[in-house]
PDB file of C-alpha atoms and ligand atoms in Angstrom:
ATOM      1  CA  UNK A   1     102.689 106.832  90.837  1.00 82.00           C
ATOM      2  CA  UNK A   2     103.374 104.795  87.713  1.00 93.00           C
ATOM      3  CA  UNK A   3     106.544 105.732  85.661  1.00 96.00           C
ATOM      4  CA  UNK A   4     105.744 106.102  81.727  1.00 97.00           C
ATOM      5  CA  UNK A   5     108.759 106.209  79.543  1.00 98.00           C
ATOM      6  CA  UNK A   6     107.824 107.743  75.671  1.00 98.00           C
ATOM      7  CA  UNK A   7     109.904 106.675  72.830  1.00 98.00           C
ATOM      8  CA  UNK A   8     109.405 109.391  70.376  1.00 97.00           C
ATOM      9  CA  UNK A   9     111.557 111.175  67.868  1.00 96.00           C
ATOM     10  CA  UNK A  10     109.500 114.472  67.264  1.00 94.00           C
ATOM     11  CA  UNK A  11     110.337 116.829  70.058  1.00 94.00           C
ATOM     12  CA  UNK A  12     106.846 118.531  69.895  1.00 93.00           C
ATOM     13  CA  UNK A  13     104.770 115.240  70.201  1.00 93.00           C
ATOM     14  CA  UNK A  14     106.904 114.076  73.142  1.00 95.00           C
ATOM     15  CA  UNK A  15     107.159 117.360  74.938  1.00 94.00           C
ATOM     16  CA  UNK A  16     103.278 117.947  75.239  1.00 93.00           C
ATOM     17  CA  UNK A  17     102.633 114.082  75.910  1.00 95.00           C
ATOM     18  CA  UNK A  18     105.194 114.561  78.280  1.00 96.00           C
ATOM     19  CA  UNK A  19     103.202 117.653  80.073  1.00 95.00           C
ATOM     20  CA  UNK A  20      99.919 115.845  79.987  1.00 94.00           C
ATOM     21  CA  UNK A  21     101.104 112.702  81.607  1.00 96.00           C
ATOM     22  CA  UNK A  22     103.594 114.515  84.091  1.00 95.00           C
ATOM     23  CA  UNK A  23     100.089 116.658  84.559  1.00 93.00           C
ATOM     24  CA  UNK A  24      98.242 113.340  85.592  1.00 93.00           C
ATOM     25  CA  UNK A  25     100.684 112.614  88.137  1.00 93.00           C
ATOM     26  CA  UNK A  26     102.877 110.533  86.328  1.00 96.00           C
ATOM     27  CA  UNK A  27     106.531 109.980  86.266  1.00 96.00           C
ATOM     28  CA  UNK A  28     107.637 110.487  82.430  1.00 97.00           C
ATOM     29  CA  UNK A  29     110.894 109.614  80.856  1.00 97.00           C
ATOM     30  CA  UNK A  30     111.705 110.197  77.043  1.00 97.00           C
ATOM     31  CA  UNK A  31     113.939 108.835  74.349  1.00 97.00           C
ATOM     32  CA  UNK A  32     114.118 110.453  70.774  1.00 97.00           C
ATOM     33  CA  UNK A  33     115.693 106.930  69.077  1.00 97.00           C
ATOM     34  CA  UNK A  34     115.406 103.701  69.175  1.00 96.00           C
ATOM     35  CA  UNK A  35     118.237 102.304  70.290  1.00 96.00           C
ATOM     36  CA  UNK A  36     118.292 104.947  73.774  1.00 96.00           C
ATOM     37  CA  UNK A  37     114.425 103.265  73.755  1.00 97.00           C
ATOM     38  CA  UNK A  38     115.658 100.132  74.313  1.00 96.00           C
ATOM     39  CA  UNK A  39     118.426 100.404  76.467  1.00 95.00           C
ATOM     40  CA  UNK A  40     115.778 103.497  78.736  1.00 96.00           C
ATOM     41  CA  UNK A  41     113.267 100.802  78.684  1.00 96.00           C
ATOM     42  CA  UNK A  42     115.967  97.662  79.782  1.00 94.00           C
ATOM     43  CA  UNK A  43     117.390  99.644  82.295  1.00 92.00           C
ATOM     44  CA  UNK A  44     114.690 100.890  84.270  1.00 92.00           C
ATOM     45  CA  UNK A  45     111.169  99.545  86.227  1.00 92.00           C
ATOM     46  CA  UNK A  46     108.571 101.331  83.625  1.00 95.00           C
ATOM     47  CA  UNK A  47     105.100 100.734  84.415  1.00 95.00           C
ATOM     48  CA  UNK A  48     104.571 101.785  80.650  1.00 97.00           C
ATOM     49  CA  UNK A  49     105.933 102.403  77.462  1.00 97.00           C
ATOM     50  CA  UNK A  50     104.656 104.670  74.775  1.00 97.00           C
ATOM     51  CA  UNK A  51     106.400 103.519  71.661  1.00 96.00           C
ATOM     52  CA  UNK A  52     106.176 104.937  68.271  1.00 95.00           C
ATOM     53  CA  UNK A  53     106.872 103.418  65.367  1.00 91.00           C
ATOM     54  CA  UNK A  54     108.849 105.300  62.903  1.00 91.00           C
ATOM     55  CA  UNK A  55     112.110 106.320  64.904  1.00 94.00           C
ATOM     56  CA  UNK A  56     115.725 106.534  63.857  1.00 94.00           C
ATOM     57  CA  UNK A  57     118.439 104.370  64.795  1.00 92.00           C
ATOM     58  CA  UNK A  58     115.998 101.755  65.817  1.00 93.00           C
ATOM     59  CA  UNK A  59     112.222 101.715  64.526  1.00 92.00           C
ATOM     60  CA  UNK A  60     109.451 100.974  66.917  1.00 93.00           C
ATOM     61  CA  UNK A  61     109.098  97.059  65.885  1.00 91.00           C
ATOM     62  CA  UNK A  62     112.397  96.402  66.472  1.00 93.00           C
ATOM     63  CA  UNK A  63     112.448  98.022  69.889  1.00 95.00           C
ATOM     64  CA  UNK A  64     109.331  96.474  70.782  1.00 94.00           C
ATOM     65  CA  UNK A  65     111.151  93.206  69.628  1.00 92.00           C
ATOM     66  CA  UNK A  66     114.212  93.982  72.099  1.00 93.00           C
ATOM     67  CA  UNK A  67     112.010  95.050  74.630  1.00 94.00           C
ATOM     68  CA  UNK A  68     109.818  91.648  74.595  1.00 91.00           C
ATOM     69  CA  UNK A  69     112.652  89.338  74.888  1.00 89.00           C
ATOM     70  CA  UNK A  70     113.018  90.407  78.739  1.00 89.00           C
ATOM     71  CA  UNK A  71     110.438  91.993  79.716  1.00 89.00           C
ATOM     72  CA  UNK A  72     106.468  92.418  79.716  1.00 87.00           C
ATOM     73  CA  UNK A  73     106.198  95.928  80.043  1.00 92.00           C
ATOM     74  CA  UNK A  74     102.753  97.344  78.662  1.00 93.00           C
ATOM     75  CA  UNK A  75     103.505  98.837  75.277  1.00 94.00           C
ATOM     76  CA  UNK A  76     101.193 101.281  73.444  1.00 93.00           C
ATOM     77  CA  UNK A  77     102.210 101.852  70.341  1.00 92.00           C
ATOM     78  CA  UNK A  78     102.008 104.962  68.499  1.00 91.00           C
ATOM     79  CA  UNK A  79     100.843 104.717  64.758  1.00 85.00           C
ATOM     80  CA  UNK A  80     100.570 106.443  61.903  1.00 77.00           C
ATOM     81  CA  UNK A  81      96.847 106.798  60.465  1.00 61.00           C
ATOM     82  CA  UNK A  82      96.498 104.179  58.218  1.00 65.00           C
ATOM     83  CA  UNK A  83      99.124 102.426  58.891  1.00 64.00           C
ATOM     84  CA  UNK A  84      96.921  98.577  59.311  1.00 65.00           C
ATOM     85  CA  UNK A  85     100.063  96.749  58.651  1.00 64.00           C
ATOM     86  CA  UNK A  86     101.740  98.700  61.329  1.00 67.00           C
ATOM     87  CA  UNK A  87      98.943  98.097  63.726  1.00 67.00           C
ATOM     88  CA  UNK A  88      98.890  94.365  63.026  1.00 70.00           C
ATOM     89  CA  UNK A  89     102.427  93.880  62.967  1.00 71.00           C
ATOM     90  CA  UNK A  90     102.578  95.962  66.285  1.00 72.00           C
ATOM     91  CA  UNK A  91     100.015  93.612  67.996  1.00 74.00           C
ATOM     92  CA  UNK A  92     101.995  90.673  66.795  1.00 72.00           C
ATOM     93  CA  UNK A  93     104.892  91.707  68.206  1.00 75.00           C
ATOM     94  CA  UNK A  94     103.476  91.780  71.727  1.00 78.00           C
ATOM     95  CA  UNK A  95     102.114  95.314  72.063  1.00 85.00           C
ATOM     96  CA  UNK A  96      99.324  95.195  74.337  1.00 85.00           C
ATOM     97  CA  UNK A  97      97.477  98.501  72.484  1.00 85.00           C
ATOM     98  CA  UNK A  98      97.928 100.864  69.884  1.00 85.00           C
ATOM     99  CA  UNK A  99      96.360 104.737  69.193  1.00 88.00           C
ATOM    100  CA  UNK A 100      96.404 106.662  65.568  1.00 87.00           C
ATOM    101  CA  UNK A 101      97.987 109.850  65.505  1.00 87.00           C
ATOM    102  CA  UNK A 102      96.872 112.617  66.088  1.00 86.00           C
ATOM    103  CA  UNK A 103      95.239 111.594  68.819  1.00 87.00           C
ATOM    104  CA  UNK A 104      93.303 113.241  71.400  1.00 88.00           C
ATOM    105  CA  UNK A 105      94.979 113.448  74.637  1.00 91.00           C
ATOM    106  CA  UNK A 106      92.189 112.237  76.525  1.00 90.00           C
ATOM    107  CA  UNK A 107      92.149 108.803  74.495  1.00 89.00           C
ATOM    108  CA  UNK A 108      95.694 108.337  74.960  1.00 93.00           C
ATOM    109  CA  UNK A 109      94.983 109.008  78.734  1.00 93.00           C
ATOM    110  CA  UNK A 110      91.891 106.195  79.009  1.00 90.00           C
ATOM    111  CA  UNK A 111      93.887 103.930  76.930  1.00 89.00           C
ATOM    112  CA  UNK A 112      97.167 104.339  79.563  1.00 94.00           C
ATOM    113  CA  UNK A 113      94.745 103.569  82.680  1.00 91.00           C
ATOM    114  CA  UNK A 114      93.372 100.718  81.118  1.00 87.00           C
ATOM    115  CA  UNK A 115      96.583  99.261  80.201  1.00 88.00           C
ATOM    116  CA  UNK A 116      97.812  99.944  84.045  1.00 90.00           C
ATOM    117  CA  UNK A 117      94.781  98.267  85.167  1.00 86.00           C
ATOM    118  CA  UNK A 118      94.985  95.183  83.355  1.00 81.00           C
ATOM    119  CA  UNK A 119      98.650  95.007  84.246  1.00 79.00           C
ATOM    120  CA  UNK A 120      97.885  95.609  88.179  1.00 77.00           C
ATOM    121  CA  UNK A 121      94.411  92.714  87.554  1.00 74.00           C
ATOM    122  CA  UNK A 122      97.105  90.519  86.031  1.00 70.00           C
ATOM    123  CA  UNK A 123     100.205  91.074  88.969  1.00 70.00           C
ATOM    124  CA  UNK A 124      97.395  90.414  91.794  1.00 67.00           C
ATOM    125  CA  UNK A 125      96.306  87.057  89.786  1.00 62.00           C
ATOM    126  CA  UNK A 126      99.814  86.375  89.722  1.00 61.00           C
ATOM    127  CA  UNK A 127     100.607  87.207  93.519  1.00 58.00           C
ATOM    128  CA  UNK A 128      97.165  85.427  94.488  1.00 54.00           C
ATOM    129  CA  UNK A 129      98.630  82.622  96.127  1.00 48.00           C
ATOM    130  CA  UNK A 130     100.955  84.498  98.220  1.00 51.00           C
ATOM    131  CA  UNK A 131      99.332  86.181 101.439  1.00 50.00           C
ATOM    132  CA  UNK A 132      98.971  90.257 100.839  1.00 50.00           C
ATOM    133  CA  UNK A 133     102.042  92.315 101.499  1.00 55.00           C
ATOM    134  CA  UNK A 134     101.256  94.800 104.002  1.00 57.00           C
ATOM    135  CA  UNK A 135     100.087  98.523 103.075  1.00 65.00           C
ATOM    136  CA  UNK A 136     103.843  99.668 104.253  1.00 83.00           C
ATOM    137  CA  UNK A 137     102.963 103.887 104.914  1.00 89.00           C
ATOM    138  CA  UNK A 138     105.746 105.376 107.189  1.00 92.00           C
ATOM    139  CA  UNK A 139     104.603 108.912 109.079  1.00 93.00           C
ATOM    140  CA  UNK A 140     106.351 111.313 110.662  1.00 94.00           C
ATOM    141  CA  UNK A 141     105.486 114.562 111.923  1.00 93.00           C
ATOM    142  CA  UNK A 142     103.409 115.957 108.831  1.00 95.00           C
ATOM    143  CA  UNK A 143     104.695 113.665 106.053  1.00 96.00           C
ATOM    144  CA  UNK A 144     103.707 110.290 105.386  1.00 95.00           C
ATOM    145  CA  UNK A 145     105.721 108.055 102.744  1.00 95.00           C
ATOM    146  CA  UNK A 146     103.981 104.893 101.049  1.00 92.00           C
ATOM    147  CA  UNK A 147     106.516 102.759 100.305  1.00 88.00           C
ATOM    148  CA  UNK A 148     104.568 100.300  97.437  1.00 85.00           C
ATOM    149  CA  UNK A 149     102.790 103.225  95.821  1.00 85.00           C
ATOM    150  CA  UNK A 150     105.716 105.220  95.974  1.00 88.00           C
ATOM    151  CA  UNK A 151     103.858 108.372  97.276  1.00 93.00           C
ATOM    152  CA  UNK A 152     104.838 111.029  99.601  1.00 96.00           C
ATOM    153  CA  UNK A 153     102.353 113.655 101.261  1.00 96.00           C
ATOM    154  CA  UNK A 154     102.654 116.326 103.333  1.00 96.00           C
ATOM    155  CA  UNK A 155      99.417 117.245 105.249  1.00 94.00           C
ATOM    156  CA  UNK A 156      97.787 114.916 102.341  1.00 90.00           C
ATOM    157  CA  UNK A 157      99.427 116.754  99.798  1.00 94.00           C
ATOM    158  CA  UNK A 158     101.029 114.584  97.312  1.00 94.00           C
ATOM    159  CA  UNK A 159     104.861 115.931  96.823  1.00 94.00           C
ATOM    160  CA  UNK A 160     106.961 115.052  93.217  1.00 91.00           C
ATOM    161  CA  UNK A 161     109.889 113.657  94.286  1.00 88.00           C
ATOM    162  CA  UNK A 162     112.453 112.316  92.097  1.00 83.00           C
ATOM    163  CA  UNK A 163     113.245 108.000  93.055  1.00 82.00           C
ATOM    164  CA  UNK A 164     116.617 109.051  94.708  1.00 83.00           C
ATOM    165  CA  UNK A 165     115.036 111.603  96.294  1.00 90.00           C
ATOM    166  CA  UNK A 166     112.351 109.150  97.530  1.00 93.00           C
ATOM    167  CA  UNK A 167     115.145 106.980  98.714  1.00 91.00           C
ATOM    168  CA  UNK A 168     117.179 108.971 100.516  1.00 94.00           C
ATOM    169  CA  UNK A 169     113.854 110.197 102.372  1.00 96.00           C
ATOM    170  CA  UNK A 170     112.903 106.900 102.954  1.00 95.00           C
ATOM    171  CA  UNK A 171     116.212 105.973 104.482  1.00 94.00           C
ATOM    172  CA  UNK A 172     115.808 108.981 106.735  1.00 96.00           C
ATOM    173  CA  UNK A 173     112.385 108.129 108.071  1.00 95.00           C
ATOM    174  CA  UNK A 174     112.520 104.391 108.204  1.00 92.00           C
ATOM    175  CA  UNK A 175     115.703 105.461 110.661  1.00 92.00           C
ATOM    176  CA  UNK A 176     114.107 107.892 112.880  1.00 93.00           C
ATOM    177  CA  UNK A 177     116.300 109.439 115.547  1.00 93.00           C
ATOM    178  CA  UNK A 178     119.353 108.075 114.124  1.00 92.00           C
ATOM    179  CA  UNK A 179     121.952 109.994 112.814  1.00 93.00           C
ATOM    180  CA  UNK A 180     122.455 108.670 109.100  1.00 94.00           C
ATOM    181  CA  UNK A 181     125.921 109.614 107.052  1.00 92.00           C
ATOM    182  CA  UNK A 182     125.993 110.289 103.626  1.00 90.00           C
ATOM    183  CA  UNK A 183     127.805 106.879 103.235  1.00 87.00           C
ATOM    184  CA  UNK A 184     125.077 105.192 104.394  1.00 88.00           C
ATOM    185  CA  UNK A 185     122.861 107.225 102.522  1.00 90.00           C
ATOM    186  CA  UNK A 186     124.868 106.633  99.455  1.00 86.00           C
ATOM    187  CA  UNK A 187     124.479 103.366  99.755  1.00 84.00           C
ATOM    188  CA  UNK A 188     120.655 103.075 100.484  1.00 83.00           C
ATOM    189  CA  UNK A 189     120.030 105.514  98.040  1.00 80.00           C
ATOM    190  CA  UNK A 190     122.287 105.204  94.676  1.00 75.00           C
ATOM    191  CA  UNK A 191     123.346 101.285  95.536  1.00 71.00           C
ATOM    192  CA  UNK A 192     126.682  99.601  96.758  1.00 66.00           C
ATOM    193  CA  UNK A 193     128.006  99.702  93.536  1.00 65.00           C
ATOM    194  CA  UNK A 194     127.890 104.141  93.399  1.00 67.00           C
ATOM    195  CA  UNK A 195     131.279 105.683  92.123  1.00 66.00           C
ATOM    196  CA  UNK A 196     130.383 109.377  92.571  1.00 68.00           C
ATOM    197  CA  UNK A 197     131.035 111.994  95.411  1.00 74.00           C
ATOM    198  CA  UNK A 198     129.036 111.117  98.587  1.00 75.00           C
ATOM    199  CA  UNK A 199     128.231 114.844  98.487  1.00 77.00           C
ATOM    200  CA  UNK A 200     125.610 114.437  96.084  1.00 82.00           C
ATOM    201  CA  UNK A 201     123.401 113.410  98.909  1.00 88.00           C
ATOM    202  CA  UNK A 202     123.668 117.144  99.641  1.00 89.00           C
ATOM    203  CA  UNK A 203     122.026 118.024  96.732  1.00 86.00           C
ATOM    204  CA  UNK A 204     118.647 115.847  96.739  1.00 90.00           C
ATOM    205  CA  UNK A 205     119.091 116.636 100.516  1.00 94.00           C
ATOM    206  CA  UNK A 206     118.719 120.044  99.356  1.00 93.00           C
ATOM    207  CA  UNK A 207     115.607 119.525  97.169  1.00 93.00           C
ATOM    208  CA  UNK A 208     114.131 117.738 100.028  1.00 96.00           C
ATOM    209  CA  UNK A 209     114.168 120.475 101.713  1.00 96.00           C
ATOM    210  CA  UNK A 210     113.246 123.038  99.550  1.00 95.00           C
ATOM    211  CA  UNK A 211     109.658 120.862  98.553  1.00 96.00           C
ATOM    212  CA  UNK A 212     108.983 119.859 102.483  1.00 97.00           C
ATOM    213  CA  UNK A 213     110.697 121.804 105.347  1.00 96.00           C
ATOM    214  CA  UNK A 214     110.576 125.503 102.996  1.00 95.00           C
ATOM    215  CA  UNK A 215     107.509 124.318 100.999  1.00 95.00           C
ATOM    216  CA  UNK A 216     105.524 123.772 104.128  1.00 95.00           C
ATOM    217  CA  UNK A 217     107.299 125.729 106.524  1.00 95.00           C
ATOM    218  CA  UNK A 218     108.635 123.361 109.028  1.00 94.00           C
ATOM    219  CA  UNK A 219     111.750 121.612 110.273  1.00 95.00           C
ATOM    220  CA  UNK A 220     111.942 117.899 109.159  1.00 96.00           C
ATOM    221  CA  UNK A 221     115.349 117.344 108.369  1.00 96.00           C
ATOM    222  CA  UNK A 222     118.232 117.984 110.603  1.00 96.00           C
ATOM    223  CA  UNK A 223     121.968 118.609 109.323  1.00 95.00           C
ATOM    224  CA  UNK A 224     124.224 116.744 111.858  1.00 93.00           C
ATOM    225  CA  UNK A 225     127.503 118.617 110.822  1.00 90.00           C
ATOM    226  CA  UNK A 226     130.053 116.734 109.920  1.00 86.00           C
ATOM    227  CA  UNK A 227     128.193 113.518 110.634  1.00 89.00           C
ATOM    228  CA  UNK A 228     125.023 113.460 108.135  1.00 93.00           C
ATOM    229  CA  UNK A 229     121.375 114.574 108.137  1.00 96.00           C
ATOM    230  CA  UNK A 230     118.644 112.774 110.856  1.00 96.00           C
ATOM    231  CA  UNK A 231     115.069 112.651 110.974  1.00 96.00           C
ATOM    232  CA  UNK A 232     114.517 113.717 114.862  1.00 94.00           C
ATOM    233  CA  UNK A 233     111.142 113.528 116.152  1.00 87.00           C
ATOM    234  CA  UNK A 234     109.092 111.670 118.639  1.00 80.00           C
TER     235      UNK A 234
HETATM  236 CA1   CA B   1     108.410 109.302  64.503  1.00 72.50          CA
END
């Protein structure tokens, strides 16, 4: 599932993008300035950015300026009609595509996948050399978890789950039968360097729960009281 952050200032524009992508299967992010843009886009693995251009604090050229100096991120600018110089200046800058608004979602869609594609035909020519990582799918029970594409499934049902929530499931099923605490989950789940309450493990704990064991009506995750939560099956 590829994560897609949008860098839009007009609530509307983002919100609906935001269904239509999150709609697709996509993991969607937003920033209504610049400047957030920037540090959203710095700070996190994005397998795309949706950019526009005018924005306030920062505009869109400038973020896609900050943005280019570390990393190489697809950007697809969003431009207003007309706007050639934008367009040109845009591609220039290192934007890999650009769409007119208003667009039609469907474009904006077609023009995402290709930009994923060429990214993923570009990592593999990249990684050519090296021998092929293996396909790394963990099952349990009813629920599988592919580590690369970052999927989980119950009964081949793909679930949403949030990346700490993916984490802290992963932890649990890559340790199978062991008791894990919520240090340890901490840990594996937030990194080393995680200043909060250990308890918040609880709470995506919690949401595990409610979108596997109540979703599908099974027991998957044991509370060891006291201790932590376990995966135990054979
Ligand atoms: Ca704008």
């Amino acid at each position: 599932m590829a994560r897609i952050l949008i860098v839009e200032d007009e609530a509307k524009i983002a919100r609906f993008v935001e269904l239509e992508l999150t709609h697709e299967g996509y993991e969607v992010d937003k920033a209504e300035d610049g400047r957030t843009g920037v540090e959203m886009a710095l700070g996190n693995a994005y397998d795309l950015i949706l950019l526009d251009v005018l924005l306030p604090q920062l505009n869109g050229m400038e973020v896609l300026r900050r943005v280019r100096r570390e990393s190489d991120v697809p950007v697809i600018m969003l431009t207003a009609r007309d706007a050639v110089m934008d367009k040109v200046a845009g591609l220039d800058a290192g934007a890999d595509d650009y769409i007119t608004k208003p667009f039609a979602i469907e474009e904006l869609l077609a023009r995402i996948r290709v930009a994923l594609k060429r990214r993923e035909a570009t990592d593999m020519h990249e990684e050519h050399a090296q021998p092929e990582p293996d396909h790394h799918v963990l099952t349990i029970d009813r629920v599988s978890l592919d580590v690369e594409r970052h999927e989980v499934k119950v009964d081949q049902d793909p679930i949403e789950l949030t990346n700490r929530e993916f984490e802290v499931l992963k932890a649990l099923m890559e340790n199978r039968n062991v008791v894990m605490t919520r240090d340890k989950l901490v840990q594996l789940a937030c990194g080393y360097d995680f200043v909060g309450e250990t308890n918040i493990i609880d709470v995506y704990i919690r949401h595990l729960r409610s979108k596997i064991d109540d979703a599908y009506n099974f027991k998957f995750i044991t509370t060891v009281r006291g201790v932590g939560y376990v995966i135990r099956k054979d």
